[in-house]
């Protein structure tokens, strides 16, 4: 890994060149424009191999990855070709340290990684489609760059509050991005998402600025473990930044629907007042549920940043913690929560992709 890290771009380019020259029939599985996808597959493979001993985290991630890859049309017979080209690229750019023993270790690692993904996909095929079509029902532009979008899937879509899915738009085929569900499962089957358009974000800009009611998008399978354990009575400490408030709102609704009266403390972080696009919804929930407390922490007005605000309240040692937002916020939030005594096994967030690279 030390050998290839400084030349990762060359490794990536060579990997895809090998793959598409040796196996041209695999090219249609990838987006026409590879710039948004180019490094994702290789990053996922390399980082998964690096974390091969972190079994619990890795297996959960790889199972989600295997299920998610069904939507690309990936089949079991495609995996050996990818492994062959991965090892071809590594052996070329790590030539200074490459030997038979290292190659055998990479073969073992890749075999393990691919088998977990293949098995998860095979199990999933027995119970769920590879993707769902969904019609846009409402499109509410809350700010110039944030939209709340509600869709109706073409068939039942089972998921849990706190989870996320991948979304593909008709304007950019085979380019998928992850979005959290912004509401707990509803009796009418509708699904909601909060989407912020980001610079060079093909999917996010399409959803915010082009999508309209009647448009059809595709959804991948639900994933993520940031869900509520209803067998305990612990309080919930929920920290959401920006559109990360979406799954937090879903978690609050989930607690309410289960009839729990456990304490739920929400910290809603934003850079400006303008970014608190869903504060009215959260305050209405607070009015309806006496066990819910909502605090808005605005960077430009607060004397303390979000992690400091978390430390200032509490104590939190009897709480389960949930974090959702930009990667930097999650990193600082995890540090703050550990500082106030919440053990790692009671801190939930879905930044596994940050740890093991975004794979879809």
mmCIF file of C-alpha atoms in Angstrom:
data_model
loop_
_atom_site.group_PDB
_atom_site.id
_atom_site.type_symbol
_atom_site.label_atom_id
_atom_site.label_comp_id
_atom_site.label_asym_id
_atom_site.label_seq_id
_atom_site.Cartn_x
_atom_site.Cartn_y
_atom_site.Cartn_z
ATOM 1 C CA UNK A 1 0.000 0.000 0.000
ATOM 2 C CA UNK A 2 2.856 2.401 0.815
ATOM 3 C CA UNK A 3 4.357 1.627 -2.579
ATOM 4 C CA UNK A 4 1.231 2.342 -4.646
ATOM 5 C CA UNK A 5 -0.264 5.239 -2.633
ATOM 6 C CA UNK A 6 1.929 7.966 -4.217
ATOM 7 C CA UNK A 7 1.008 6.746 -7.720
ATOM 8 C CA UNK A 8 -2.637 5.886 -7.042
ATOM 9 C CA UNK A 9 -3.884 7.767 -10.125
ATOM 10 C CA UNK A 10 -1.555 5.809 -12.395
ATOM 11 C CA UNK A 11 -2.584 2.542 -10.750
ATOM 12 C CA UNK A 12 -6.245 3.429 -11.276
ATOM 13 C CA UNK A 13 -5.788 4.373 -14.927
ATOM 14 C CA UNK A 14 -3.793 1.240 -15.666
ATOM 15 C CA UNK A 15 -6.344 -0.926 -13.832
ATOM 16 C CA UNK A 16 -9.232 0.338 -15.968
ATOM 17 C CA UNK A 17 -7.133 0.167 -19.149
ATOM 18 C CA UNK A 18 -6.423 -3.510 -18.442
ATOM 19 C CA UNK A 19 -10.051 -4.195 -17.559
ATOM 20 C CA UNK A 20 -11.561 -2.585 -20.654
ATOM 21 C CA UNK A 21 -8.952 -3.955 -23.080
ATOM 22 C CA UNK A 22 -9.049 -7.517 -21.761
ATOM 23 C CA UNK A 23 -12.784 -7.552 -20.990
ATOM 24 C CA UNK A 24 -14.515 -5.009 -23.278
ATOM 25 C CA UNK A 25 -17.901 -6.570 -22.480
ATOM 26 C CA UNK A 26 -17.613 -5.063 -18.960
ATOM 27 C CA UNK A 27 -17.384 -1.471 -20.236
ATOM 28 C CA UNK A 28 -21.199 -0.985 -20.408
ATOM 29 C CA UNK A 29 -21.427 -1.617 -16.650
ATOM 30 C CA UNK A 30 -19.665 1.714 -16.056
ATOM 31 C CA UNK A 31 -20.858 5.295 -16.714
ATOM 32 C CA UNK A 32 -20.017 6.722 -20.167
ATOM 33 C CA UNK A 33 -18.040 9.501 -18.435
ATOM 34 C CA UNK A 34 -15.649 7.795 -16.062
ATOM 35 C CA UNK A 35 -14.385 10.866 -14.196
ATOM 36 C CA UNK A 36 -16.947 10.534 -11.389
ATOM 37 C CA UNK A 37 -16.530 6.769 -11.082
ATOM 38 C CA UNK A 38 -12.918 6.213 -12.024
ATOM 39 C CA UNK A 39 -11.288 5.840 -8.628
ATOM 40 C CA UNK A 40 -14.214 4.393 -6.675
ATOM 41 C CA UNK A 41 -13.898 0.703 -7.493
ATOM 42 C CA UNK A 42 -10.143 0.575 -7.012
ATOM 43 C CA UNK A 43 -10.330 2.610 -3.781
ATOM 44 C CA UNK A 44 -12.956 0.238 -2.416
ATOM 45 C CA UNK A 45 -10.851 -2.812 -3.271
ATOM 46 C CA UNK A 46 -7.628 -1.402 -1.845
ATOM 47 C CA UNK A 47 -9.195 -0.112 1.357
ATOM 48 C CA UNK A 48 -11.156 -3.309 1.893
ATOM 49 C CA UNK A 49 -7.931 -5.269 1.570
ATOM 50 C CA UNK A 50 -6.260 -2.913 4.045
ATOM 51 C CA UNK A 51 -9.048 -3.561 6.583
ATOM 52 C CA UNK A 52 -9.223 -7.306 5.936
ATOM 53 C CA UNK A 53 -8.729 -8.040 9.679
ATOM 54 C CA UNK A 54 -11.527 -5.695 10.831
ATOM 55 C CA UNK A 55 -14.079 -8.426 10.216
ATOM 56 C CA UNK A 56 -17.299 -6.927 11.590
ATOM 57 C CA UNK A 57 -16.974 -3.554 9.868
ATOM 58 C CA UNK A 58 -15.622 -5.022 6.651
ATOM 59 C CA UNK A 59 -18.166 -7.822 6.225
ATOM 60 C CA UNK A 60 -21.112 -5.482 6.839
ATOM 61 C CA UNK A 61 -19.680 -3.004 4.336
ATOM 62 C CA UNK A 62 -18.954 -5.668 1.714
ATOM 63 C CA UNK A 63 -22.407 -7.230 2.046
ATOM 64 C CA UNK A 64 -23.992 -3.836 1.407
ATOM 65 C CA UNK A 65 -21.583 -3.347 -1.481
ATOM 66 C CA UNK A 66 -22.481 -6.736 -2.976
ATOM 67 C CA UNK A 67 -26.207 -6.068 -2.711
ATOM 68 C CA UNK A 68 -25.754 -2.578 -4.108
ATOM 69 C CA UNK A 69 -23.769 -3.802 -7.118
ATOM 70 C CA UNK A 70 -26.755 -5.757 -8.391
ATOM 71 C CA UNK A 71 -28.164 -2.495 -9.749
ATOM 72 C CA UNK A 72 -25.136 -2.172 -12.054
ATOM 73 C CA UNK A 73 -25.795 -5.585 -13.575
ATOM 74 C CA UNK A 74 -22.758 -7.080 -11.813
ATOM 75 C CA UNK A 75 -22.723 -10.893 -11.825
ATOM 76 C CA UNK A 76 -20.545 -13.463 -10.074
ATOM 77 C CA UNK A 77 -18.560 -14.191 -13.240
ATOM 78 C CA UNK A 78 -17.392 -10.565 -13.426
ATOM 79 C CA UNK A 79 -15.399 -10.725 -10.195
ATOM 80 C CA UNK A 80 -12.436 -12.840 -11.434
ATOM 81 C CA UNK A 81 -11.800 -10.379 -14.278
ATOM 82 C CA UNK A 82 -11.670 -7.463 -11.836
ATOM 83 C CA UNK A 83 -9.341 -9.400 -9.521
ATOM 84 C CA UNK A 84 -7.017 -10.298 -12.370
ATOM 85 C CA UNK A 85 -6.702 -6.665 -13.476
ATOM 86 C CA UNK A 86 -6.328 -5.409 -9.903
ATOM 87 C CA UNK A 87 -3.366 -7.721 -9.344
ATOM 88 C CA UNK A 88 -1.977 -6.787 -12.763
ATOM 89 C CA UNK A 89 -2.023 -3.085 -11.845
ATOM 90 C CA UNK A 90 -0.579 -3.633 -8.372
ATOM 91 C CA UNK A 91 2.227 -5.864 -9.599
ATOM 92 C CA UNK A 92 3.237 -3.234 -12.168
ATOM 93 C CA UNK A 93 3.310 -0.258 -9.792
ATOM 94 C CA UNK A 94 4.549 -2.099 -6.687
ATOM 95 C CA UNK A 95 7.261 -3.920 -8.626
ATOM 96 C CA UNK A 96 9.895 -2.944 -6.071
ATOM 97 C CA UNK A 97 8.255 -5.053 -3.335
ATOM 98 C CA UNK A 98 6.120 -7.471 -5.342
ATOM 99 C CA UNK A 99 6.876 -11.187 -5.044
ATOM 100 C CA UNK A 100 5.060 -14.516 -5.126
ATOM 101 C CA UNK A 101 4.180 -14.357 -1.430
ATOM 102 C CA UNK A 102 2.623 -10.897 -1.795
ATOM 103 C CA UNK A 103 0.680 -11.944 -4.872
ATOM 104 C CA UNK A 104 -0.676 -14.983 -3.024
ATOM 105 C CA UNK A 105 -1.762 -12.724 -0.122
ATOM 106 C CA UNK A 106 -3.605 -10.381 -2.500
ATOM 107 C CA UNK A 107 -5.288 -13.315 -4.212
ATOM 108 C CA UNK A 108 -6.500 -14.576 -0.811
ATOM 109 C CA UNK A 109 -7.708 -11.102 0.191
ATOM 110 C CA UNK A 110 -9.537 -10.493 -3.075
ATOM 111 C CA UNK A 111 -11.081 -13.965 -3.022
ATOM 112 C CA UNK A 112 -12.457 -13.290 0.450
ATOM 113 C CA UNK A 113 -13.728 -9.830 -0.475
ATOM 114 C CA UNK A 114 -15.417 -10.971 -3.676
ATOM 115 C CA UNK A 115 -17.001 -14.052 -2.111
ATOM 116 C CA UNK A 116 -18.663 -11.999 0.641
ATOM 117 C CA UNK A 117 -20.087 -9.672 -2.030
ATOM 118 C CA UNK A 118 -21.195 -12.534 -4.320
ATOM 119 C CA UNK A 119 -22.926 -14.389 -1.471
ATOM 120 C CA UNK A 120 -24.734 -11.254 -0.275
ATOM 121 C CA UNK A 121 -25.946 -10.504 -3.798
ATOM 122 C CA UNK A 122 -27.169 -14.088 -4.269
ATOM 123 C CA UNK A 123 -29.158 -13.985 -1.024
ATOM 124 C CA UNK A 124 -30.591 -10.584 -1.883
ATOM 125 C CA UNK A 125 -31.703 -11.773 -5.319
ATOM 126 C CA UNK A 126 -34.090 -14.224 -3.657
ATOM 127 C CA UNK A 127 -35.975 -11.499 -1.814
ATOM 128 C CA UNK A 128 -35.650 -8.157 -3.589
ATOM 129 C CA UNK A 129 -35.299 -6.591 -7.050
ATOM 130 C CA UNK A 130 -31.953 -5.161 -8.124
ATOM 131 C CA UNK A 131 -33.549 -1.684 -8.219
ATOM 132 C CA UNK A 132 -36.882 0.092 -7.898
ATOM 133 C CA UNK A 133 -38.386 2.705 -10.215
ATOM 134 C CA UNK A 134 -39.849 5.687 -8.369
ATOM 135 C CA UNK A 135 -41.926 8.627 -9.600
ATOM 136 C CA UNK A 136 -41.268 12.105 -8.246
ATOM 137 C CA UNK A 137 -44.497 13.200 -6.510
ATOM 138 C CA UNK A 138 -43.436 16.530 -4.973
ATOM 139 C CA UNK A 139 -40.371 18.744 -5.373
ATOM 140 C CA UNK A 140 -40.039 21.444 -2.703
ATOM 141 C CA UNK A 141 -37.118 23.849 -3.246
ATOM 142 C CA UNK A 142 -36.379 24.980 0.328
ATOM 143 C CA UNK A 143 -33.319 27.083 -0.557
ATOM 144 C CA UNK A 144 -31.632 27.818 -3.905
ATOM 145 C CA UNK A 145 -29.584 24.631 -3.487
ATOM 146 C CA UNK A 146 -31.643 22.333 -1.194
ATOM 147 C CA UNK A 147 -34.739 20.412 -2.293
ATOM 148 C CA UNK A 148 -37.034 18.097 -0.360
ATOM 149 C CA UNK A 149 -38.149 15.440 -2.829
ATOM 150 C CA UNK A 150 -40.915 12.873 -2.294
ATOM 151 C CA UNK A 151 -41.195 9.827 -4.556
ATOM 152 C CA UNK A 152 -43.559 6.887 -5.027
ATOM 153 C CA UNK A 153 -41.773 3.549 -5.692
ATOM 154 C CA UNK A 154 -43.320 1.194 -8.260
ATOM 155 C CA UNK A 155 -43.449 -1.655 -5.707
ATOM 156 C CA UNK A 156 -43.144 -1.974 -1.920
ATOM 157 C CA UNK A 157 -39.825 -0.652 -0.634
ATOM 158 C CA UNK A 158 -38.995 -2.010 2.847
ATOM 159 C CA UNK A 159 -36.478 0.009 4.863
ATOM 160 C CA UNK A 160 -35.779 1.238 8.392
ATOM 161 C CA UNK A 161 -35.631 4.806 9.676
ATOM 162 C CA UNK A 162 -32.024 5.984 9.690
ATOM 163 C CA UNK A 163 -31.035 4.044 6.564
ATOM 164 C CA UNK A 164 -30.032 5.389 3.143
ATOM 165 C CA UNK A 165 -30.296 4.314 -0.474
ATOM 166 C CA UNK A 166 -28.581 5.046 -3.789
ATOM 167 C CA UNK A 167 -30.317 7.141 -6.451
ATOM 168 C CA UNK A 168 -29.848 7.301 -10.225
ATOM 169 C CA UNK A 169 -31.458 10.006 -12.375
ATOM 170 C CA UNK A 170 -32.528 9.659 -16.020
ATOM 171 C CA UNK A 171 -30.110 12.449 -16.986
ATOM 172 C CA UNK A 172 -26.933 10.628 -15.890
ATOM 173 C CA UNK A 173 -27.352 6.861 -16.419
ATOM 174 C CA UNK A 174 -25.253 4.526 -14.252
ATOM 175 C CA UNK A 175 -24.169 7.322 -11.904
ATOM 176 C CA UNK A 176 -25.534 6.659 -8.425
ATOM 177 C CA UNK A 177 -25.305 8.700 -5.227
ATOM 178 C CA UNK A 178 -26.362 7.961 -1.654
ATOM 179 C CA UNK A 179 -29.203 9.803 0.105
ATOM 180 C CA UNK A 180 -30.756 9.132 3.501
ATOM 181 C CA UNK A 181 -34.482 8.624 3.913
ATOM 182 C CA UNK A 182 -35.926 11.783 5.462
ATOM 183 C CA UNK A 183 -38.943 10.095 7.053
ATOM 184 C CA UNK A 184 -39.792 6.863 8.828
ATOM 185 C CA UNK A 185 -41.670 4.263 6.719
ATOM 186 C CA UNK A 186 -45.123 5.619 5.839
ATOM 187 C CA UNK A 187 -48.428 3.825 5.356
ATOM 188 C CA UNK A 188 -48.802 5.356 1.861
ATOM 189 C CA UNK A 189 -45.394 3.965 0.821
ATOM 190 C CA UNK A 190 -43.973 7.356 -0.170
ATOM 191 C CA UNK A 191 -40.259 8.090 0.391
ATOM 192 C CA UNK A 192 -38.645 11.490 1.020
ATOM 193 C CA UNK A 193 -35.098 12.763 0.540
ATOM 194 C CA UNK A 194 -33.266 16.009 1.316
ATOM 195 C CA UNK A 195 -30.832 16.836 -1.497
ATOM 196 C CA UNK A 196 -28.235 19.610 -1.538
ATOM 197 C CA UNK A 197 -26.781 20.543 -4.918
ATOM 198 C CA UNK A 198 -23.001 20.554 -4.663
ATOM 199 C CA UNK A 199 -20.421 21.836 -7.174
ATOM 200 C CA UNK A 200 -19.813 19.237 -9.909
ATOM 201 C CA UNK A 201 -22.459 17.009 -8.311
ATOM 202 C CA UNK A 202 -24.135 15.434 -11.315
ATOM 203 C CA UNK A 203 -26.863 13.611 -9.418
ATOM 204 C CA UNK A 204 -27.485 16.272 -6.767
ATOM 205 C CA UNK A 205 -27.755 19.108 -9.314
ATOM 206 C CA UNK A 206 -30.091 17.033 -11.478
ATOM 207 C CA UNK A 207 -32.354 16.267 -8.508
ATOM 208 C CA UNK A 208 -32.400 19.853 -7.209
ATOM 209 C CA UNK A 209 -32.526 21.827 -10.467
ATOM 210 C CA UNK A 210 -33.990 19.497 -13.120
ATOM 211 C CA UNK A 211 -36.264 16.952 -11.453
ATOM 212 C CA UNK A 212 -39.982 17.707 -11.458
ATOM 213 C CA UNK A 213 -43.138 15.794 -10.455
ATOM 214 C CA UNK A 214 -43.718 12.966 -12.916
ATOM 215 C CA UNK A 215 -40.021 12.260 -13.523
ATOM 216 C CA UNK A 216 -38.866 8.681 -12.923
ATOM 217 C CA UNK A 217 -35.698 7.902 -10.973
ATOM 218 C CA UNK A 218 -34.197 4.580 -9.882
ATOM 219 C CA UNK A 219 -33.475 3.482 -6.311
ATOM 220 C CA UNK A 220 -30.984 0.890 -5.153
ATOM 221 C CA UNK A 221 -31.550 -1.274 -2.066
ATOM 222 C CA UNK A 222 -31.661 0.252 1.438
ATOM 223 C CA UNK A 223 -28.477 0.086 3.472
ATOM 224 C CA UNK A 224 -27.005 1.385 6.694
ATOM 225 C CA UNK A 225 -27.062 0.520 10.376
ATOM 226 C CA UNK A 226 -27.874 3.914 11.917
ATOM 227 C CA UNK A 227 -31.188 2.534 13.200
ATOM 228 C CA UNK A 228 -32.952 2.626 16.559
ATOM 229 C CA UNK A 229 -32.748 -0.353 18.917
ATOM 230 C CA UNK A 230 -36.269 -0.481 20.334
ATOM 231 C CA UNK A 231 -35.371 -3.180 22.864
ATOM 232 C CA UNK A 232 -33.584 -0.632 25.090
ATOM 233 C CA UNK A 233 -34.771 2.477 26.906
ATOM 234 C CA UNK A 234 -31.590 4.515 26.474
ATOM 235 C CA UNK A 235 -31.929 8.128 25.448
ATOM 236 C CA UNK A 236 -30.968 9.163 21.923
ATOM 237 C CA UNK A 237 -28.408 11.906 21.297
ATOM 238 C CA UNK A 238 -28.807 12.885 17.632
ATOM 239 C CA UNK A 239 -26.391 15.210 15.831
ATOM 240 C CA UNK A 240 -27.272 16.325 12.300
ATOM 241 C CA UNK A 241 -25.406 18.807 10.125
ATOM 242 C CA UNK A 242 -26.866 20.311 6.939
ATOM 243 C CA UNK A 243 -28.942 17.739 5.047
ATOM 244 C CA UNK A 244 -27.736 15.243 7.667
ATOM 245 C CA UNK A 245 -30.848 16.311 9.589
ATOM 246 C CA UNK A 246 -32.878 14.100 7.197
ATOM 247 C CA UNK A 247 -32.188 10.703 8.830
ATOM 248 C CA UNK A 248 -32.345 12.341 12.291
ATOM 249 C CA UNK A 249 -35.907 13.451 11.516
ATOM 250 C CA UNK A 250 -36.703 9.882 10.427
ATOM 251 C CA UNK A 251 -35.306 8.521 13.712
ATOM 252 C CA UNK A 252 -37.461 10.923 15.750
ATOM 253 C CA UNK A 253 -40.567 9.810 13.820
ATOM 254 C CA UNK A 254 -39.586 6.176 14.383
ATOM 255 C CA UNK A 255 -39.340 6.652 18.160
ATOM 256 C CA UNK A 256 -42.729 8.414 18.156
ATOM 257 C CA UNK A 257 -44.412 5.676 16.114
ATOM 258 C CA UNK A 258 -43.141 2.978 18.470
ATOM 259 C CA UNK A 259 -44.732 4.808 21.377
ATOM 260 C CA UNK A 260 -41.399 5.214 23.146
ATOM 261 C CA UNK A 261 -41.094 8.030 25.652
ATOM 262 C CA UNK A 262 -37.313 7.875 25.877
ATOM 263 C CA UNK A 263 -35.433 11.159 25.860
ATOM 264 C CA UNK A 264 -34.329 12.308 22.403
ATOM 265 C CA UNK A 265 -31.888 15.242 22.215
ATOM 266 C CA UNK A 266 -31.273 16.714 18.742
ATOM 267 C CA UNK A 267 -28.436 19.082 17.858
ATOM 268 C CA UNK A 268 -29.066 20.630 14.439
ATOM 269 C CA UNK A 269 -25.841 22.143 13.116
ATOM 270 C CA UNK A 270 -25.647 24.732 10.322
ATOM 271 C CA UNK A 271 -23.263 27.388 9.050
ATOM 272 C CA UNK A 272 -25.959 30.089 8.805
ATOM 273 C CA UNK A 273 -29.674 30.607 9.541
ATOM 274 C CA UNK A 274 -30.213 30.038 5.843
ATOM 275 C CA UNK A 275 -28.923 26.450 6.174
ATOM 276 C CA UNK A 276 -31.548 25.552 8.816
ATOM 277 C CA UNK A 277 -33.989 24.734 6.000
ATOM 278 C CA UNK A 278 -35.920 22.131 8.055
ATOM 279 C CA UNK A 279 -35.916 23.786 11.483
ATOM 280 C CA UNK A 280 -39.684 24.465 11.391
ATOM 281 C CA UNK A 281 -40.390 20.747 10.921
ATOM 282 C CA UNK A 282 -38.096 19.835 13.811
ATOM 283 C CA UNK A 283 -39.650 22.457 16.100
ATOM 284 C CA UNK A 284 -43.155 21.175 15.273
ATOM 285 C CA UNK A 285 -42.018 17.685 16.244
ATOM 286 C CA UNK A 286 -40.644 19.124 19.504
ATOM 287 C CA UNK A 287 -44.027 20.750 20.255
ATOM 288 C CA UNK A 288 -45.801 17.420 19.669
ATOM 289 C CA UNK A 289 -43.450 15.267 21.761
ATOM 290 C CA UNK A 290 -42.438 16.373 25.279
ATOM 291 C CA UNK A 291 -39.562 13.874 25.299
ATOM 292 C CA UNK A 292 -37.906 15.626 22.337
ATOM 293 C CA UNK A 293 -35.505 18.568 22.597
ATOM 294 C CA UNK A 294 -34.148 20.374 19.507
ATOM 295 C CA UNK A 295 -31.194 22.784 19.646
ATOM 296 C CA UNK A 296 -29.994 24.715 16.601
ATOM 297 C CA UNK A 297 -26.242 25.402 16.627
ATOM 298 C CA UNK A 298 -25.348 28.038 14.020
ATOM 299 C CA UNK A 299 -21.621 28.455 13.305
ATOM 300 C CA UNK A 300 -21.758 32.150 12.439
ATOM 301 C CA UNK A 301 -23.744 33.068 15.556
ATOM 302 C CA UNK A 302 -22.629 30.555 18.154
ATOM 303 C CA UNK A 303 -19.784 31.197 20.545
ATOM 304 C CA UNK A 304 -19.148 27.449 20.389
ATOM 305 C CA UNK A 305 -18.887 24.987 17.540
ATOM 306 C CA UNK A 306 -21.152 21.932 17.330
ATOM 307 C CA UNK A 307 -18.748 19.544 19.137
ATOM 308 C CA UNK A 308 -18.316 22.097 21.950
ATOM 309 C CA UNK A 309 -22.099 22.461 22.249
ATOM 310 C CA UNK A 310 -22.425 18.703 22.672
ATOM 311 C CA UNK A 311 -19.820 18.784 25.437
ATOM 312 C CA UNK A 312 -21.596 21.696 27.163
ATOM 313 C CA UNK A 313 -24.831 19.750 27.668
ATOM 314 C CA UNK A 314 -25.366 16.303 29.111
ATOM 315 C CA UNK A 315 -24.437 14.112 30.835
ATOM 316 C CA UNK A 316 -24.623 11.674 27.906
ATOM 317 C CA UNK A 317 -23.268 8.460 29.445
ATOM 318 C CA UNK A 318 -26.726 6.780 29.327
ATOM 319 C CA UNK A 319 -27.416 7.778 25.697
ATOM 320 C CA UNK A 320 -27.059 6.126 22.309
ATOM 321 C CA UNK A 321 -25.489 8.595 19.868
ATOM 322 C CA UNK A 322 -26.395 9.117 16.195
ATOM 323 C CA UNK A 323 -24.357 11.278 13.809
ATOM 324 C CA UNK A 324 -25.237 12.358 10.274
ATOM 325 C CA UNK A 325 -23.657 15.038 8.120
ATOM 326 C CA UNK A 326 -20.458 15.912 6.253
ATOM 327 C CA UNK A 327 -17.449 13.640 6.925
ATOM 328 C CA UNK A 328 -15.589 16.378 8.820
ATOM 329 C CA UNK A 329 -18.552 16.922 11.128
ATOM 330 C CA UNK A 330 -18.814 13.194 11.801
ATOM 331 C CA UNK A 331 -15.105 12.955 12.636
ATOM 332 C CA UNK A 332 -15.218 15.891 15.076
ATOM 333 C CA UNK A 333 -18.559 14.685 16.460
ATOM 334 C CA UNK A 334 -17.218 11.203 17.200
ATOM 335 C CA UNK A 335 -14.240 12.758 19.010
ATOM 336 C CA UNK A 336 -16.545 14.976 21.068
ATOM 337 C CA UNK A 337 -18.826 12.072 21.982
ATOM 338 C CA UNK A 338 -15.895 9.934 23.083
ATOM 339 C CA UNK A 339 -14.608 12.869 25.135
ATOM 340 C CA UNK A 340 -17.872 13.006 27.095
ATOM 341 C CA UNK A 341 -17.739 9.295 27.845
ATOM 342 C CA UNK A 342 -19.909 7.628 25.200
ATOM 343 C CA UNK A 343 -18.167 4.384 24.157
ATOM 344 C CA UNK A 344 -17.578 3.720 20.464
ATOM 345 C CA UNK A 345 -20.079 0.840 20.374
ATOM 346 C CA UNK A 346 -22.870 3.300 21.264
ATOM 347 C CA UNK A 347 -21.968 5.824 18.565
ATOM 348 C CA UNK A 348 -23.795 5.153 15.300
ATOM 349 C CA UNK A 349 -23.101 6.766 11.955
ATOM 350 C CA UNK A 350 -22.938 5.683 8.350
ATOM 351 C CA UNK A 351 -19.555 7.002 7.345
ATOM 352 C CA UNK A 352 -18.272 3.469 6.723
ATOM 353 C CA UNK A 353 -17.705 4.685 3.154
ATOM 354 C CA UNK A 354 -15.306 7.239 4.553
ATOM 355 C CA UNK A 355 -13.426 4.347 6.176
ATOM 356 C CA UNK A 356 -13.737 1.872 3.343
ATOM 357 C CA UNK A 357 -14.174 4.215 0.346
ATOM 358 C CA UNK A 358 -17.445 4.971 -1.416
ATOM 359 C CA UNK A 359 -18.310 2.004 -3.573
ATOM 360 C CA UNK A 360 -21.414 3.035 -5.487
#
